Structure formats: C-alpha cells, structure tokens
Coordinates of C-alpha atoms in Angstrom, one line a residue:
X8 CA -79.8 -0.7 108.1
X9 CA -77.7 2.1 110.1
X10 CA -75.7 4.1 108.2
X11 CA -72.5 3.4 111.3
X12 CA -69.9 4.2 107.9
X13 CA -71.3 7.6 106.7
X14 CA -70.5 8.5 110.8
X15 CA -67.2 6.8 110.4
X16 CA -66.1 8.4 107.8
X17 CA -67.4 11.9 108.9
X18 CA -65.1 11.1 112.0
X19 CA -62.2 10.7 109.5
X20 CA -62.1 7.0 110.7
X21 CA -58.7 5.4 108.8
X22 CA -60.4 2.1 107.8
X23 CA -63.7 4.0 107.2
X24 CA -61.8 6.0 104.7
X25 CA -60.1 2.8 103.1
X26 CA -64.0 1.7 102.4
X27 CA -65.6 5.0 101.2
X28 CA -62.4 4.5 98.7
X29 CA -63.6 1.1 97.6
X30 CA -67.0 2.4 97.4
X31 CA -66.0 4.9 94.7
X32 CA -64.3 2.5 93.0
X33 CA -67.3 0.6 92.4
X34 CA -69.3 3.5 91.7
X35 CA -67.5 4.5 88.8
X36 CA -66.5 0.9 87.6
X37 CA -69.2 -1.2 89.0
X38 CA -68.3 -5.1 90.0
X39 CA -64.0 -6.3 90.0
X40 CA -62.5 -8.8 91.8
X41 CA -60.2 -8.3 94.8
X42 CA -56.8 -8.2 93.2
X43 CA -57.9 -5.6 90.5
X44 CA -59.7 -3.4 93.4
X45 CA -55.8 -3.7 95.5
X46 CA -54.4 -2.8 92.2
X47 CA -56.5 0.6 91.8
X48 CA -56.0 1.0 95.7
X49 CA -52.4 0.4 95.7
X50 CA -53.1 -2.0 98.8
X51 CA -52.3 -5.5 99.6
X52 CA -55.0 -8.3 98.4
X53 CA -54.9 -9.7 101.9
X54 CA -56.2 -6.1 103.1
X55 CA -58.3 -5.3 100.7
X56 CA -60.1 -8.9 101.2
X57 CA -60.5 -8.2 105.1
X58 CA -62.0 -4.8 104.0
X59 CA -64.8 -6.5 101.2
X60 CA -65.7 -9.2 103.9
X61 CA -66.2 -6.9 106.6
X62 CA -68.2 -4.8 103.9
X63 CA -70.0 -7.8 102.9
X64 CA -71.3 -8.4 106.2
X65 CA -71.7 -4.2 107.3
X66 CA -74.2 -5.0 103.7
X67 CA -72.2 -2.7 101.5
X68 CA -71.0 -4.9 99.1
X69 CA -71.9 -8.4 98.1
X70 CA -70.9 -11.4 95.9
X71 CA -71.8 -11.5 92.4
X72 CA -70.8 -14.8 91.1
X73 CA -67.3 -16.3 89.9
X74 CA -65.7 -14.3 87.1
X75 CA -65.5 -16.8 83.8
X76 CA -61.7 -17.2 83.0
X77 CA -59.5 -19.7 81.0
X78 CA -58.1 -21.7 83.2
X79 CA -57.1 -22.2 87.2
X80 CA -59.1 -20.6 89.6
X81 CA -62.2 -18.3 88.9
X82 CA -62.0 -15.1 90.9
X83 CA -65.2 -13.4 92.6
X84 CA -66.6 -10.5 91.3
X85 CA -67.5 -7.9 94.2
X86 CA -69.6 -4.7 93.6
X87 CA -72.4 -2.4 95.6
X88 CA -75.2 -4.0 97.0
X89 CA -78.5 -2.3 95.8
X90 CA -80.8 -2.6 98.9
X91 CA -77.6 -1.4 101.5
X92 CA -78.8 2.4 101.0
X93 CA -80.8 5.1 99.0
X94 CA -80.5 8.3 97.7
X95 CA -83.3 11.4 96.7
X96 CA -82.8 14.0 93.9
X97 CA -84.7 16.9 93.4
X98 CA -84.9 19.0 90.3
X99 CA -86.1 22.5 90.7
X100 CA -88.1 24.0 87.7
X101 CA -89.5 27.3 87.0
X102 CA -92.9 25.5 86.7
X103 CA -92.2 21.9 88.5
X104 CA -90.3 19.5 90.4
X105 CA -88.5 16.0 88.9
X106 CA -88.3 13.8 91.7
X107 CA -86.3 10.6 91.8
X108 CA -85.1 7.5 93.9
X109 CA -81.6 5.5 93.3
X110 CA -80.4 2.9 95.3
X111 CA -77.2 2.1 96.2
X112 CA -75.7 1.1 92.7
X113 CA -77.3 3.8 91.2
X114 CA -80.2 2.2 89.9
X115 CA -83.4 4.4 89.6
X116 CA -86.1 2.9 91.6
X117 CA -88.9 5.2 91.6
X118 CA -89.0 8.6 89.7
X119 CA -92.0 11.5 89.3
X120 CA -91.3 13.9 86.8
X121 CA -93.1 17.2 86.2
X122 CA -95.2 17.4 89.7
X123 CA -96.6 21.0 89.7
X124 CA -94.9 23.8 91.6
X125 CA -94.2 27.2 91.2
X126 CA -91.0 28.6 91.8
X127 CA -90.7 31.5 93.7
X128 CA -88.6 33.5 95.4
X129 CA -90.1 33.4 98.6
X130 CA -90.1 31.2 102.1
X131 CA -93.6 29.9 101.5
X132 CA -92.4 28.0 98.2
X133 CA -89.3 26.4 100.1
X134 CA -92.2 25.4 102.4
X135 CA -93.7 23.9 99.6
X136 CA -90.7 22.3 98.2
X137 CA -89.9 20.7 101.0
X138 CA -93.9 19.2 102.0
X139 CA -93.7 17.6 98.4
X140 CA -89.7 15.9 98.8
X141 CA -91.5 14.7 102.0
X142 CA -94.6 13.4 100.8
X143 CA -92.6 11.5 97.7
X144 CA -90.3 9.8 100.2
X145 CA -93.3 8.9 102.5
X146 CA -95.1 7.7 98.8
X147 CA -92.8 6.8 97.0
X148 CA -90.0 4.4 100.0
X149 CA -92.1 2.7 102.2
X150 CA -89.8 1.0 104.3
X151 CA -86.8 2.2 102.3
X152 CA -87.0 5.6 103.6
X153 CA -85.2 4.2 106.6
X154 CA -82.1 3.9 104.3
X155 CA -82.3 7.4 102.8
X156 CA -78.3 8.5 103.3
X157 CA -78.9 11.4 101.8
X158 CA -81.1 14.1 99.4
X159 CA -79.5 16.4 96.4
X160 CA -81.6 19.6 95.9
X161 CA -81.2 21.3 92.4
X162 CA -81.4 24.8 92.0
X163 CA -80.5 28.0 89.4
X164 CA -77.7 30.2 90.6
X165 CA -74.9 31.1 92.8
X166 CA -74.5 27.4 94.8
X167 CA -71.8 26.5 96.7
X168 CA -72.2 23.0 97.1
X169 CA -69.6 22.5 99.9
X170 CA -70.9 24.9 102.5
X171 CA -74.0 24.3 101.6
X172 CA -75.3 28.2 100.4
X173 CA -77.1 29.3 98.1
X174 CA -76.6 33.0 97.2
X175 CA -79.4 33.4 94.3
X176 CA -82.3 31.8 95.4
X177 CA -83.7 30.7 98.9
X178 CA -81.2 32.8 100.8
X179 CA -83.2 33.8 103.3
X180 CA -80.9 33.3 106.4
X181 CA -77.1 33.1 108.0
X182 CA -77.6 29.5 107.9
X183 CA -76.4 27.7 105.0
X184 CA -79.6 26.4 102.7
X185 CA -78.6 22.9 103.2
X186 CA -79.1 23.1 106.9
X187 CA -82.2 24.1 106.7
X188 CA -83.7 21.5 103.9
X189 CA -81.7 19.0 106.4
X190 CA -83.9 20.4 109.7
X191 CA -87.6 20.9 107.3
X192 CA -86.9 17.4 105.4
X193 CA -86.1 15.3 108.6
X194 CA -82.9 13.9 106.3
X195 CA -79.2 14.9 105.5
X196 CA -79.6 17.4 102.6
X197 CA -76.7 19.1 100.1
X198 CA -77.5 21.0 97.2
X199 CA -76.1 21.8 93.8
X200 CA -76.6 23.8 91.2
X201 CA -78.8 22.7 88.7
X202 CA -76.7 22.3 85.6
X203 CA -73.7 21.1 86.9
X204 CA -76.4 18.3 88.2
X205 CA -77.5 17.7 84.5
X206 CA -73.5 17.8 83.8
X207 CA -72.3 15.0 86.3
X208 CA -76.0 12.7 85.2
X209 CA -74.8 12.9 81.6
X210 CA -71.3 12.6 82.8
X211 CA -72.3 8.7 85.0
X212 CA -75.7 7.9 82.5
X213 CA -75.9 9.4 79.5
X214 CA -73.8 9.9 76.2
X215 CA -70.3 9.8 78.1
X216 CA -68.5 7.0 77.1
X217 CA -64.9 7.5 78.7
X218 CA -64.5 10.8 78.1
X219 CA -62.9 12.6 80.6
X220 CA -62.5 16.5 79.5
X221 CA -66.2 17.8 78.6
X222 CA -68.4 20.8 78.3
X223 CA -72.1 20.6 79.0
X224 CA -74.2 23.6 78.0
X225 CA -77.5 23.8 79.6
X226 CA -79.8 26.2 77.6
X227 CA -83.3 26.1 79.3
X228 CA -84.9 29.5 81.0
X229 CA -81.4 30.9 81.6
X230 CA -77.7 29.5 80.3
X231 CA -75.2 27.6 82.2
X232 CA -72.0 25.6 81.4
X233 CA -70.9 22.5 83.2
X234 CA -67.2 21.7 83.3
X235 CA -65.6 17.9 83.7
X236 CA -61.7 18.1 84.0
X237 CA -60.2 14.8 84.2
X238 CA -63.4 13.2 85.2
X239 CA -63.9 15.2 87.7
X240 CA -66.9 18.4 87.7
X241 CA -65.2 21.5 88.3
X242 CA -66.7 23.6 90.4
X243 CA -64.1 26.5 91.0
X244 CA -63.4 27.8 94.0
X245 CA -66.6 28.9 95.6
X246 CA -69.1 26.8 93.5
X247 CA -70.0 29.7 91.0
X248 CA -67.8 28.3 87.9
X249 CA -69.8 27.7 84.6
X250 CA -71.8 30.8 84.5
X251 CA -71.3 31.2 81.1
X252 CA -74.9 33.3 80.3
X253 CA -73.6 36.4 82.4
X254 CA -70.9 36.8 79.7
X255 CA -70.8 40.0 78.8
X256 CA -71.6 39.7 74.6
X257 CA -73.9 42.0 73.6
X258 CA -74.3 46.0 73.4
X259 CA -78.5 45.6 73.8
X260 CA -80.9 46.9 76.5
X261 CA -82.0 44.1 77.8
X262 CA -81.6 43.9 81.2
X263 CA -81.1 40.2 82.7
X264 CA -82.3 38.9 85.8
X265 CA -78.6 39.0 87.1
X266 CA -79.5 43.1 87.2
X267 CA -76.9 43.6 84.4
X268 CA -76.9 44.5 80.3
X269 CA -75.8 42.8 77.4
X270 CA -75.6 39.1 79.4
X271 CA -75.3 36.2 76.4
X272 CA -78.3 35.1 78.2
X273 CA -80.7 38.2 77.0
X274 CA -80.2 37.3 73.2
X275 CA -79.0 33.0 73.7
X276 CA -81.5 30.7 76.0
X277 CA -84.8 30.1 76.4
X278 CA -86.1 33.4 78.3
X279 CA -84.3 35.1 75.1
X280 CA -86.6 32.4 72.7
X281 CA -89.8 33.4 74.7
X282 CA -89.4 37.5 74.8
X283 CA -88.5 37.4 71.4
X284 CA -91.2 35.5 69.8
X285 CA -93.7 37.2 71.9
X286 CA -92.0 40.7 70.3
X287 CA -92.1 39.2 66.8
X288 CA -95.5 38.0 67.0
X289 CA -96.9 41.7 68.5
X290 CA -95.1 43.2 65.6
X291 CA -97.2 41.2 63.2
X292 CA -95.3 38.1 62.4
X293 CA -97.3 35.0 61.7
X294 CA -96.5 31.9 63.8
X295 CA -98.8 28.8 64.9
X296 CA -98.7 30.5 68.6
X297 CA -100.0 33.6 67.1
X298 CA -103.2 33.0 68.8
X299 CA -101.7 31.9 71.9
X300 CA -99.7 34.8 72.5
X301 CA -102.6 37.5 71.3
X302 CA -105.0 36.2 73.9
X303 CA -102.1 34.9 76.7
X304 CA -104.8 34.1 79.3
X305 CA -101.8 31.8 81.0
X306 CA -97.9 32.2 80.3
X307 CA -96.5 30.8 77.1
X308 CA -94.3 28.1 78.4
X309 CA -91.2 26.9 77.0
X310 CA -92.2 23.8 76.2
X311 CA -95.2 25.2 73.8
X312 CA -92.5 26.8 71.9
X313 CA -90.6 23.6 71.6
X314 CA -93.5 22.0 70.6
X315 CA -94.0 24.4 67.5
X316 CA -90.9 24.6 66.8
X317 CA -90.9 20.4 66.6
X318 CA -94.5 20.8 64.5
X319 CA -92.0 23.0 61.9
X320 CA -93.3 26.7 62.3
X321 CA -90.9 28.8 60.4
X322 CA -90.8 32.0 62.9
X323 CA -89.9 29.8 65.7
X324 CA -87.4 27.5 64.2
X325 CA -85.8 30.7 62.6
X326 CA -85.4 32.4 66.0
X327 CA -83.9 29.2 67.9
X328 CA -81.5 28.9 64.7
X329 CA -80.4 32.5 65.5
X330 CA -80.3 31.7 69.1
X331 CA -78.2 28.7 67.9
X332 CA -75.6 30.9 65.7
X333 CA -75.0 33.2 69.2
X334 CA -74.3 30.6 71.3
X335 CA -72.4 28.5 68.8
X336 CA -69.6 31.9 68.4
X337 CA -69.0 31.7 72.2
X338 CA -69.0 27.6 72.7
X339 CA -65.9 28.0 69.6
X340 CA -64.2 30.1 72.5
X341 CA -65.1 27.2 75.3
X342 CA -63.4 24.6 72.8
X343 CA -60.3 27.1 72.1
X344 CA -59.9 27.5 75.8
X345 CA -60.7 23.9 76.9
X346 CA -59.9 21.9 74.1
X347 CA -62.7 19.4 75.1
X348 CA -63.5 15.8 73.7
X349 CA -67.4 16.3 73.9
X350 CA -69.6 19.3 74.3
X351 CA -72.9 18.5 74.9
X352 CA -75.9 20.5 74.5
X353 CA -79.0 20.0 77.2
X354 CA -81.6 21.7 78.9
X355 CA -85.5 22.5 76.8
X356 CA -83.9 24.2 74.1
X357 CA -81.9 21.2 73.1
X358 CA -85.0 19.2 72.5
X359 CA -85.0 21.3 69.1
X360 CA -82.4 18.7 68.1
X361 CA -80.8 19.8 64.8
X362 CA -82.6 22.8 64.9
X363 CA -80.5 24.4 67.5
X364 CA -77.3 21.9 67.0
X365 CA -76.6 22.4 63.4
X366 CA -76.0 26.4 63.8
X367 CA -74.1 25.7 67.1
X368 CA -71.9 23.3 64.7
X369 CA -71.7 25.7 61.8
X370 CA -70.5 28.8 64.4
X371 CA -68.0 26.6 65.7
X372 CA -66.0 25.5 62.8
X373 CA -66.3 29.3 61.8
X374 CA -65.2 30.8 64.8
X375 CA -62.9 28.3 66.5
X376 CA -59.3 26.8 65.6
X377 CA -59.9 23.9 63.5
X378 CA -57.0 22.2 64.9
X379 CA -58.8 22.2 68.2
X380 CA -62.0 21.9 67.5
X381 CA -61.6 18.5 65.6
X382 CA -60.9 16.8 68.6
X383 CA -64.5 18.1 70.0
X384 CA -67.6 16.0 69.2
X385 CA -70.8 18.2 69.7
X386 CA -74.1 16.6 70.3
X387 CA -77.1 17.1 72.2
X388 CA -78.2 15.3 75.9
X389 CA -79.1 11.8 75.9
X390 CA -80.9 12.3 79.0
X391 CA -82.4 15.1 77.8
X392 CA -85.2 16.0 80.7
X393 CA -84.2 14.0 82.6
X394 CA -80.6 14.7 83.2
X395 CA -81.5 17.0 86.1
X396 CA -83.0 14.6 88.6
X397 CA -80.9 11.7 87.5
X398 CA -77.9 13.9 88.1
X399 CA -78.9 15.0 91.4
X400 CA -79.7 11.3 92.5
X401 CA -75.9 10.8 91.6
X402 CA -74.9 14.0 93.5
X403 CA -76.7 12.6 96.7
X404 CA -74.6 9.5 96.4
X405 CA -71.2 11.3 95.7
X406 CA -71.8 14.2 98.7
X407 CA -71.3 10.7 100.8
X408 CA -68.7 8.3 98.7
X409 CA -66.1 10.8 97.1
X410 CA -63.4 12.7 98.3

C-alpha cells in the first residue's frame, strides 16, 4: 500500500487532516460507530461516514461487525485496520538493542529483545545501529517492510523529538539525528528520548487505566522522569523536560557523566547501585558478587546485581533500599508539585520490586503532604523491560497520527 495520506497530511491537506483526526481517535479508543466518532469530532454523521468509506477503501479503516444493541437498528463498529501500515521501535541500551514491530492497531507483531550492541559514543556504533534496524526489518517484515510508515529510535539524553536532535549522544553533525537515521535506514526516522518512550508505552499498554496526570520514573544506568499532563507526554519546550537525575541533591564528589557534582543521579540509579557495591565490596564487605567483582574479568552488569539482589543478598538489597529512601524524598517533591494520580516506577532497578518500592513509599508519606499524596498510587512498571521498545513502536505511530 502507498502511504498517499502521511503526504497528505504533511501537505496540510483539509480532508487529510479530518482523517489523521479519526485515526487518533481510534488509536486511543480503538473500534466506535460513526455517530459516536461525529460526536468526539464535533462533525456531521453524514461527513464523518463519507470520511470512514473513503478510509475503508484508501485501507485505513475497516468494518468490524454490527454492534449488539436492544432494539432497532444495530450500528457498525469501525476501527484501524491491522495490515494498512507498520511501525519499528528501537530501544538503545548501554549493552543492547530491543527491537520491535506494531502494525497499524498497535499490535506487536514481531519483537527481538536484548540483540548485542555496545553503545558508544562514536560514528562507527551509529553505523552499527543502524546495519542491525536494517537487518531486523529485512528479517523480521518480509513483504511488510513495504508498509513501514515510520521508525522511533530510543536514546539517553538531551532529545528534541520535534526537530529531530539529539544533543547528548550521536551529535556528530549540523543535521538533525533523525535525518540521518532517515538517509542510513532507507525509512522515515524520528527519535525520542528513551524514558519518555517507556513513559507513553506504560501510558497506551501497561498499568494506565484512565489516568491522565502521571509521573513515570525510569531508574536504570542513569535517572529520568516522564511527565503525562492531561494525557498528553509533556515534553517542555525543547524536548529536555524530565531530567530529574541532574537535580542538584547532594554535597558529594562524585562527578556525573553530565560533567557536574552532587547530581541525584551519583547517589539514586543504577550507575550509583554499581559504583557503590563495587566500593563496599573492595572495602571488605561480603556479598554473593564478592567473587565477581574481585576477579572482574568482564563488567559487572546491572542485571547481575538485580539478580542478587532477587536471590536476597543482604549488601545489595541494603544498598538499593538506600538508593530507594533518596529517590523516594525527591519523588514526595514531584507529587507536591504535580499532584499526580499514578507514579510509576520502571527501568532495571525496578525489577527489585518491593525492594526498591517500599522505601520509595515510606519517603514519600514522610516527606510529602499527605493531603496530596493520597490521591497518588505508586507502583512499579508493568511492562517492565519492555516498556522501551513497546513505547517507541507507539512513538513511530504517533510522530504520524497526532497533532
């Protein structure tokens, strides 16, 4: 199929506009009839009915059967046809890539999760980046990659997601990032950064259910806060809000990777959890990674640490509990500020489950107003590893359908 609306509506085409509003509509609510959909649109039922033929037949939208009412006539149900287009999100990890198909509805359709790469700084590992998205669509579509309308590229740091730059990592030219995924992929590219990703796949698939005001705190390698206002991610003005682990909260030494002191970062995420344990353990405390860390022929990954900590070694499920009281003082000020109805808590370290979320919980009714805070649920991802790629699958759609 040829994408003639994504043109259309790039043109600022009026009717082309009408259905990239319809196809939002469905996104968010999946299947309605016609007179609901005119209702939402504030449009006649005659109009909106020429617009979901002509979508019918452009492939955009199909007939899903009569909707079962009492009585008279039984309206048809409308929503997004699957096979009309597909979508590509890529998480970027210090130590792999998450890879994932949707189709149009959203549906996953093929996923690869944890495909080596090392991240680096550096032209030859966008190179890299880019010969494996290629190789998964070649793999992993067939036919389908015909249909790809678009690719969502997660990554850490400074992203402005509307122009297209990235100013922490892969800025290697004048030309926006985007532009040149888009020219080294052979498909339209945007990126994002990588927790406000995780943010809007929790937000569409995971533990969100009608909540429209809520936090997501992603504490994997480094620290960063999602923000939905309204049901709606907000990304501040030049794509940078939610950088919540350059805080300023400590009087330490530790210098963060942003080049500055004292960052909530250096003492609250998970490259805190791994230079800490390493320290604890040279000093001569006893942990199950003792071993591991004494000999470190290869780096101690996060996820090793998880592990122990899941397998209950006391050093490392005392140092995520104290990583869990740090954060859990500064999320009380995210709740006075923003007066949320859910914080969730995602990225590796979150796999601890009550091991990092009960002291988050405890700092929070200590430190926060408890007539605000009541109205905050606090629980950890649903998606949990996979919140990345799903999320950035759902970006790819979205960079095409929403305003």
């Amino acid at each position: 199929m040829t994408h003639n609306l994504r043109k259309e509506i790039e043109q600022g085409n009026k009717a082309a506009l009408q259905k990239k509003k319809i196809i939002t509509y469905y996104i968010y609510n999946g299947s309605s009839t016609i007179v609901d959909l005119s209702k939402e649109l504030n449009l006649s039922v005659p109009t909106v009915g020429k617009f979901i033929n002509e979508m019918c037949e452009e492939g955009y939208i199909r007939d899903y059967g009569k909707l079962e009412t009492e009585g008279g006539r039984h309206p048809i149900l409308y929503g997004l046809n699957p096979a009309s287009g597909y979508f590509v999100g890529v998480d970027v990890k210090k130590f792999s890539l998450d890879l994932g198909l949707i189709n149009f509805k959203g549906d996953m359709v093929e996923q690869k999760m944890n495909f080596p790469y090392k991240f680096e700084n550096t032209p030859e590992a966008m190179d890299d980046l880019c010969a494996i998205v290629r190789d998964f669509i070649h793999n992993a579509c067939g036919e389908r990659s015909q249909n790809i309308m678009n690719i969502c590229v997660n990554i850490s740091g400074r992203v402005n997601p509307e122009s297209g730059y990235s100013y922490s990592v892969f800025n290697f030219s004048e030309h926006p990032l985007s532009e040149i995924l888009t020219q080294k992929i052979g498909y339209p590219v945007a990126i994002d950064n990588d927790t406000r990703a995780m943010t809007y796949g929790e937000f569409l698939r995971g533990c969100v259910k009608g909540e429209k005001n809520v936090l997501f705190v992603n504490i994997s390698w480094g620290l960063g806060m999602g923000i939905i206002i309204n049901g709606k991610i907000y990304t501040g003005k030049s794509g940078f809000s939610g950088e919540i682990g350059h805080v300023n909260a400590f009087d330490n030494e530790v210098i963060c990777h942003c080049g500055k002191k004292g960052c909530l970062e250096t003492e609250a995420s998970g490259s805190a959890l791994h230079r800490i344990l390493i320290e604890r353990i040279r000093n001569g405390e006893s942990s199950i990674l003792s071993k591991r860390v004494q000999e470190m022929k290869t780096p101690l990954t996060l996820n090793e640490i998880i592990e122990a900590v899941n397998k209950e070694d006391s050093l490392c499920i005392e140092i995520v509990e104290e990583i869990g009281q740090k954060l859990g003082k500064h999320i009380a000020g995210l709740i006075n500020i923003f007066n949320p109805e859910m914080v969730i808590i995602g990225g590796v370290l979150s796999l601890t489950e009550d091991y990092i979320l009960q002291p988050i919980k405890t700092a929070v009714r200590k430190f926060s107003l408890n007539l605000v805070n009541k109205d905050s649920v606090i629980i950890t991802s649903k998606l949990k590893e996979k919140a990345g790629v799903i999320g950035a699958c759902m970006l790819a759609r979205s960079r095409v359908f929403e305003d």
